[in-house]
Coordinates of N, CA and C in Angstrom, one line a residue:
X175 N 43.7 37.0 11.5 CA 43.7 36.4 10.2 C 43.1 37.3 9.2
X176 N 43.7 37.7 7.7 CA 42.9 38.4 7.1 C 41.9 37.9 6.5
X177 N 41.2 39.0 5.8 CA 40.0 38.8 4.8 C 40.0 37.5 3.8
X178 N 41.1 37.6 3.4 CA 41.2 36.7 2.2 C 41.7 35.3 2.6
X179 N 42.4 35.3 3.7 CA 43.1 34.1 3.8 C 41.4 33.5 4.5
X180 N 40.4 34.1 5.5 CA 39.4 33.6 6.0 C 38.4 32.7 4.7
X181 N 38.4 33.8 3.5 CA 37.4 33.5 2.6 C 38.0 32.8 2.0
X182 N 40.1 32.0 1.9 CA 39.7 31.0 1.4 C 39.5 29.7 2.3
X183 N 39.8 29.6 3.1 CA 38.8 28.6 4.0 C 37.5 28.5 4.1
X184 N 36.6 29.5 3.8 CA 35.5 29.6 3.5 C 35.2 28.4 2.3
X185 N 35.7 28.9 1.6 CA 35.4 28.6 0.2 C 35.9 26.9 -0.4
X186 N 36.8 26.7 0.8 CA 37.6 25.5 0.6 C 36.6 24.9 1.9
X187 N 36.2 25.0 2.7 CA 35.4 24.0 3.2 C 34.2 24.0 3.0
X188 N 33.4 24.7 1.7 CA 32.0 24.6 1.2 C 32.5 23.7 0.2
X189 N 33.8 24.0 -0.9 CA 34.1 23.1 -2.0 C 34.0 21.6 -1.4
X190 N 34.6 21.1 -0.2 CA 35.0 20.2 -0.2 C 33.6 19.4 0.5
X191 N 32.5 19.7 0.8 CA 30.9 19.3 1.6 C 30.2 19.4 0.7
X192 N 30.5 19.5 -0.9 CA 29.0 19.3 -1.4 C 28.9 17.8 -2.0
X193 N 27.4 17.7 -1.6 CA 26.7 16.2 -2.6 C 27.0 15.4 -0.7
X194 N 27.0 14.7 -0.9 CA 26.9 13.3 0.2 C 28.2 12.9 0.4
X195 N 29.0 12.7 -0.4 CA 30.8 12.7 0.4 C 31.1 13.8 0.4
X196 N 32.4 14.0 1.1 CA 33.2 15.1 1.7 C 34.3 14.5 1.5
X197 N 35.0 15.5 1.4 CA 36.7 15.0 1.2 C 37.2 16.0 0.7
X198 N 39.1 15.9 0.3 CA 39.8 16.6 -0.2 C 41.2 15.7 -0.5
X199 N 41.6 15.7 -1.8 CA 43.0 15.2 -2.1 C 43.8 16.3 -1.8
X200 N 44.6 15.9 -0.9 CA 46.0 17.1 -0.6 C 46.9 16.8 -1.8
X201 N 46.8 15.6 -2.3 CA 48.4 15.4 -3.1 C 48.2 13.9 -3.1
X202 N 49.0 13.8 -5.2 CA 49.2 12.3 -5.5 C 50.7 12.9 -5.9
X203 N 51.5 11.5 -5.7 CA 52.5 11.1 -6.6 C 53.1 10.1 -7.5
X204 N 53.7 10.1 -8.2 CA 54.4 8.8 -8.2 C 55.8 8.8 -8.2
X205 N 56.3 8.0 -7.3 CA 57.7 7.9 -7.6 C 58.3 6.5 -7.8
X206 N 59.3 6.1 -9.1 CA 59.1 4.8 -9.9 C 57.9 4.3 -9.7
X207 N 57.5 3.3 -9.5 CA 56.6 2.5 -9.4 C 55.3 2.5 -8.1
X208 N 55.7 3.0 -7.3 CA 54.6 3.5 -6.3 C 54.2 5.0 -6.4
X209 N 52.7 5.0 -6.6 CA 51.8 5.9 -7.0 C 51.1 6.0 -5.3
X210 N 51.3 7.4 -5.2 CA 51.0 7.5 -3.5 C 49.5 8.5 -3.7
X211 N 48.7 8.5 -2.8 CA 48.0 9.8 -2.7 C 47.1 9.8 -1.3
X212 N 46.9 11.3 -0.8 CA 46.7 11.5 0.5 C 46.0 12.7 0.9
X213 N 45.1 12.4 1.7 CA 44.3 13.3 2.2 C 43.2 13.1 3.1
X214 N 41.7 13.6 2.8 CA 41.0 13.1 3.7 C 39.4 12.6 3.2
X215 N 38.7 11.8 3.2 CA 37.0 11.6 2.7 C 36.6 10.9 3.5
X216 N 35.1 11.3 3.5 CA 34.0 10.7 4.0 C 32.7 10.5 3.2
X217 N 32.0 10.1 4.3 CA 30.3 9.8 3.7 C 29.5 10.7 4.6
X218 N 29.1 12.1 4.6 CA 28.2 12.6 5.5 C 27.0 11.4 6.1
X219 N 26.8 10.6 5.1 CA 25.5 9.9 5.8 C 25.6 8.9 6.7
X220 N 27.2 8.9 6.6 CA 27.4 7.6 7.8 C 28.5 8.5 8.2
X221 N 28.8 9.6 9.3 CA 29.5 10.1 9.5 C 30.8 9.8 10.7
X222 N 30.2 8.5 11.0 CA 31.4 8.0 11.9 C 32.5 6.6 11.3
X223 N 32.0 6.4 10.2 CA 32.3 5.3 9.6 C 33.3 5.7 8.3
X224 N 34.8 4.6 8.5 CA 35.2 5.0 7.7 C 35.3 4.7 6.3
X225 N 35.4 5.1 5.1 CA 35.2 4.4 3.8 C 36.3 4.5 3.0
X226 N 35.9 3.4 1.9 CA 36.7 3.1 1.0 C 36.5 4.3 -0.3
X227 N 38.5 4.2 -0.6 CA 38.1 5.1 -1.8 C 38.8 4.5 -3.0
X228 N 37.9 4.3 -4.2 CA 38.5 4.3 -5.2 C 39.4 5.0 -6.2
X229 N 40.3 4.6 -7.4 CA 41.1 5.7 -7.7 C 41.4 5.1 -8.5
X230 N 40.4 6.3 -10.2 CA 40.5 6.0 -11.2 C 41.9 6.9 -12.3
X231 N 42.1 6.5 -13.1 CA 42.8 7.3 -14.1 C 42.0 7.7 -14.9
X232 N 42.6 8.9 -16.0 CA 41.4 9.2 -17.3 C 41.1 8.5 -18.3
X233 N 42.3 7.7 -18.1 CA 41.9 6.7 -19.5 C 41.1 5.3 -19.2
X234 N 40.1 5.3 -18.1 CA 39.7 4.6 -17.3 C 40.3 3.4 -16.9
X235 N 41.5 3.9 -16.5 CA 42.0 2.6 -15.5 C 42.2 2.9 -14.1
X236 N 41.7 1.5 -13.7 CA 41.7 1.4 -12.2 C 42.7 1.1 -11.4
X237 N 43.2 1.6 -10.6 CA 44.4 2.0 -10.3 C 44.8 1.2 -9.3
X238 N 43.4 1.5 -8.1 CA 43.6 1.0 -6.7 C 42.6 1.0 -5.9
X239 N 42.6 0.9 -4.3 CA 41.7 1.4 -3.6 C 42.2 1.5 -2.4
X240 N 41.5 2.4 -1.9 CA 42.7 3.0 -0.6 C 41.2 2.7 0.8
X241 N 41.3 3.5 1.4 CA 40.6 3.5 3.2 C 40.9 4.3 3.9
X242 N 39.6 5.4 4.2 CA 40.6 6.5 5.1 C 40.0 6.0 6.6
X243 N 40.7 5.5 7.2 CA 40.3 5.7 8.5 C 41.2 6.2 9.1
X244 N 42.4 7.1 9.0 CA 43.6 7.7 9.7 C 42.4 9.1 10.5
X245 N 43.1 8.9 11.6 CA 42.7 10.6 12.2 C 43.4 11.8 12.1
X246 N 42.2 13.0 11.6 CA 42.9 14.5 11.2 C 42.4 14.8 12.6
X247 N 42.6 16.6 11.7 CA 42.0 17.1 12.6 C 40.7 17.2 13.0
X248 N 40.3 18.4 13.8 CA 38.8 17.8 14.1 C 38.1 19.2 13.1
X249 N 38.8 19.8 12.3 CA 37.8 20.4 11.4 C 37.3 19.5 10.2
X250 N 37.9 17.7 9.9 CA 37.4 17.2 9.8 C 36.2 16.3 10.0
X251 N 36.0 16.1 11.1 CA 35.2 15.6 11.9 C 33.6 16.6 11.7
X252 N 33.9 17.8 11.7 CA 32.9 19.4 11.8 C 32.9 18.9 10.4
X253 N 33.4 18.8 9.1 CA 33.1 18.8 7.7 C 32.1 17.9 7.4
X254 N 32.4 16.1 8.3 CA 31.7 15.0 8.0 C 30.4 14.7 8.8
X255 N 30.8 15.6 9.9 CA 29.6 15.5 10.6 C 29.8 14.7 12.0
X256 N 30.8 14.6 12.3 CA 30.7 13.4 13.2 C 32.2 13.3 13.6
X257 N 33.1 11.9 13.2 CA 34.3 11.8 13.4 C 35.2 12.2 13.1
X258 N 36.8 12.7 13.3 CA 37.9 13.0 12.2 C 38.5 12.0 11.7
X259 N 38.2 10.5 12.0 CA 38.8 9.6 11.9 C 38.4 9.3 9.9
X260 N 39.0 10.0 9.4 CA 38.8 10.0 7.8 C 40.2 9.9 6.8
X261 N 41.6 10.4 7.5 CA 42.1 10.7 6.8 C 43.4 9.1 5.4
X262 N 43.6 9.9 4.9 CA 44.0 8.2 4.0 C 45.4 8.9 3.6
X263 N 46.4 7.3 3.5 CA 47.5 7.8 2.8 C 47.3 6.5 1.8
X264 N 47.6 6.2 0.6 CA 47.3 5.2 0.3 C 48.9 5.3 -1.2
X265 N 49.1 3.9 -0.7 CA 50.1 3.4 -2.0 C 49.9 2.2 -2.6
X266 N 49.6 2.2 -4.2 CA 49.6 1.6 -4.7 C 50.9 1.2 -5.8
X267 N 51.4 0.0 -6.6 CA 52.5 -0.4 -7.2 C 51.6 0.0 -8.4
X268 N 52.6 0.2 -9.4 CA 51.3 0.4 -10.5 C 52.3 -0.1 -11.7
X269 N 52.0 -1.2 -12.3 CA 52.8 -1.8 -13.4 C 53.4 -1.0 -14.6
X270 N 54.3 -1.7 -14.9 CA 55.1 -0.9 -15.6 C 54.5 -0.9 -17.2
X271 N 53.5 -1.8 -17.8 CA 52.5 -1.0 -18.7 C 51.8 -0.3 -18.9
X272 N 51.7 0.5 -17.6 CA 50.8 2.0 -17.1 C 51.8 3.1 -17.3
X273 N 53.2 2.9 -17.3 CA 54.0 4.0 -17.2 C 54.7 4.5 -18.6
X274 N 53.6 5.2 -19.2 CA 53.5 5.7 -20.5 C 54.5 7.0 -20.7
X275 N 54.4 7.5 -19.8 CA 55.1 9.3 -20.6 C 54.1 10.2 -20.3
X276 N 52.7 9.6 -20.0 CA 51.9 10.4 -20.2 C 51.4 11.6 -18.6
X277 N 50.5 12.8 -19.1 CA 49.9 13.0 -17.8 C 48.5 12.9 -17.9
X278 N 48.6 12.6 -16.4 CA 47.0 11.5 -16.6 C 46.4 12.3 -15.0
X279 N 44.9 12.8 -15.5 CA 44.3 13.1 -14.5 C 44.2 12.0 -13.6
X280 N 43.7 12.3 -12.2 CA 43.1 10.6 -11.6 C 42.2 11.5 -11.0
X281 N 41.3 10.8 -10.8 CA 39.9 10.6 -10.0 C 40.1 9.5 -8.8
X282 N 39.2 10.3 -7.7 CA 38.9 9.7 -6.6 C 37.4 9.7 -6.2
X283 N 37.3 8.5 -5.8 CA 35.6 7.8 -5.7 C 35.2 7.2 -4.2
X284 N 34.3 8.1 -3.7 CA 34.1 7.8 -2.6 C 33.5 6.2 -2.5
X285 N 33.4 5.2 -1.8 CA 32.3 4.1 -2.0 C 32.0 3.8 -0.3
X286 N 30.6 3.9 -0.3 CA 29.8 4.0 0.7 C 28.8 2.9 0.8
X287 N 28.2 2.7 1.7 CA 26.6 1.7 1.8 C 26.0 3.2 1.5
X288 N 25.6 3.5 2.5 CA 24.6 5.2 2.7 C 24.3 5.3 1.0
X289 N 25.5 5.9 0.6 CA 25.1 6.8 0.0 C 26.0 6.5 -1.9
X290 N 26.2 5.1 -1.9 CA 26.9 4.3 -3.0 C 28.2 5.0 -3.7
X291 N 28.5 5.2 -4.9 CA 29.5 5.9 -5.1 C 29.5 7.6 -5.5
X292 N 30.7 8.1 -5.3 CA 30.7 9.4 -5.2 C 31.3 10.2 -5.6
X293 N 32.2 11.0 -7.0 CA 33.2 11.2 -7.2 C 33.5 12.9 -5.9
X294 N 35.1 12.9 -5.9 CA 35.1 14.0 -4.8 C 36.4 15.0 -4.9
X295 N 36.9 16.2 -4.5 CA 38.0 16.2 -4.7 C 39.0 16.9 -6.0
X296 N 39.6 17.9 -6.0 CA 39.7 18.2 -6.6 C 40.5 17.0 -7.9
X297 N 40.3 17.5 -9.1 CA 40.9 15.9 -10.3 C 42.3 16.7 -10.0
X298 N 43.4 15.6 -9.8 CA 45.1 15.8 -9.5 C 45.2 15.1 -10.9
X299 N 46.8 15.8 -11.1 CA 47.5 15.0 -12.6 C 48.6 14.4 -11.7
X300 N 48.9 13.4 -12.6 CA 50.7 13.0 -12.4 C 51.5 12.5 -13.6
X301 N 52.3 13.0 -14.1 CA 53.3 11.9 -15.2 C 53.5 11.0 -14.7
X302 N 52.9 9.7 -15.5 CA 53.1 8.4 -15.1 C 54.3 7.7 -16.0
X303 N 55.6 8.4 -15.8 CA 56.8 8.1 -16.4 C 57.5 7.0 -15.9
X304 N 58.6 6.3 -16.7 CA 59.2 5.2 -16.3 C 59.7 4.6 -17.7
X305 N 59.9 3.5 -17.8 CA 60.2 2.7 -18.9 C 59.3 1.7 -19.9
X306 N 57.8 1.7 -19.7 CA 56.6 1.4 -20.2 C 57.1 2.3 -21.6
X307 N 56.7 2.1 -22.6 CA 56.0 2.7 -24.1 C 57.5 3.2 -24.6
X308 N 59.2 3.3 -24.1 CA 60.0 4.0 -24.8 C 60.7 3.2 -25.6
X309 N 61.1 3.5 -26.6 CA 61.9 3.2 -27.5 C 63.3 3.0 -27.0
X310 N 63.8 1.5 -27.4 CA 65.0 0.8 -26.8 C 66.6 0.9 -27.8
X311 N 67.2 1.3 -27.9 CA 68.1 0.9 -29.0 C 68.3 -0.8 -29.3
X312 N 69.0 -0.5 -30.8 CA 68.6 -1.7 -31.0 C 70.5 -2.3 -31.4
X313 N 70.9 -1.0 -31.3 CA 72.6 -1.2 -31.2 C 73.2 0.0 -30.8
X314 N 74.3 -0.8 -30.3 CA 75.0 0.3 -29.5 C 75.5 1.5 -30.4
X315 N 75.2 2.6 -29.6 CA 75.4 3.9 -30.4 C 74.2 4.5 -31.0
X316 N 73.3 4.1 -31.1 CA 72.0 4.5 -31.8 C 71.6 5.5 -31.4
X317 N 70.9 6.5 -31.8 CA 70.5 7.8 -31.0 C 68.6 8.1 -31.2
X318 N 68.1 7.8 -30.1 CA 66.9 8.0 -30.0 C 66.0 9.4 -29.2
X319 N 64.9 9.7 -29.7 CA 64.8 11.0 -29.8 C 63.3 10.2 -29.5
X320 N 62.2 11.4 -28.8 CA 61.0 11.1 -28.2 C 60.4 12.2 -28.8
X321 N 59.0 12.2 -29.3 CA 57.7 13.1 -30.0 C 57.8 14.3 -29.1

């Protein structure tokens, strides 16, 4: 394995262990109305236990909450201290007054006993497009145009 590919695993499994949770978002989506996202978090302080994860937007809305108890691998397990049983896929419906046009960071929140909440994870964007906020015609033939 080379130098660089070593040092970024290096570097991607110190990013992903600091503060009291651990984790990593591999990837959110949305497609129509289900907003997916998936990866892996823990609570170092309770390292066999699995926890809930919150999942905010920027414009502070709350989206959902997900649960990783899925099993990775065991370089998970080496990250949390304990089990790999961390990983999460989580789908939420997300109403169609949330589906603006816009792109919207989200946040992910570890929530623990141990060690209470935790933000983790790199911040993911997604356009949360659909039919929420567009301009409708109002007769046939009309021609509408977006900012």
């Amino acid at each position: 394995m080379g130098f660089f590919r070593v040092l970024f695993f290096v570097v991607l499994f110190l990013s992903a262990t600091t503060g009291r949770a651990a984790g990593w978002v591999e990837g959110v989506s949305l497609v129509g109305t289900d907003f997916r996202a998936w990866g892996w978090g823990c609570d170092r302080a309770a390292p066999n236990e699995p926890v809930w994860l919150h999942i905010w937007r920027d414009d502070s809305v709350y989206l959902g909450a997900g649960f990783a108890d899925i099993y990775r691998e065991s370089a998970v397990g080496a990250a949390c201290g304990g089990s790999s049983q961390h990983g999460f896929y989580t789908k939420i419906t997300i109403p169609d007054n949330l589906l603006d046009w816009k792109n919207h960071s989200i946040y992910i929140y570890v929530v623990s006993g141990p060690s209470g909440v935790e933000k983790w994870g790199p911040d993911m964007s997604v356009v949360f497009t659909g039919l929420g906020n567009v301009n409708q015609p109002r007769n046939p033939g009309d021609v509408l145009g977006r900012d």
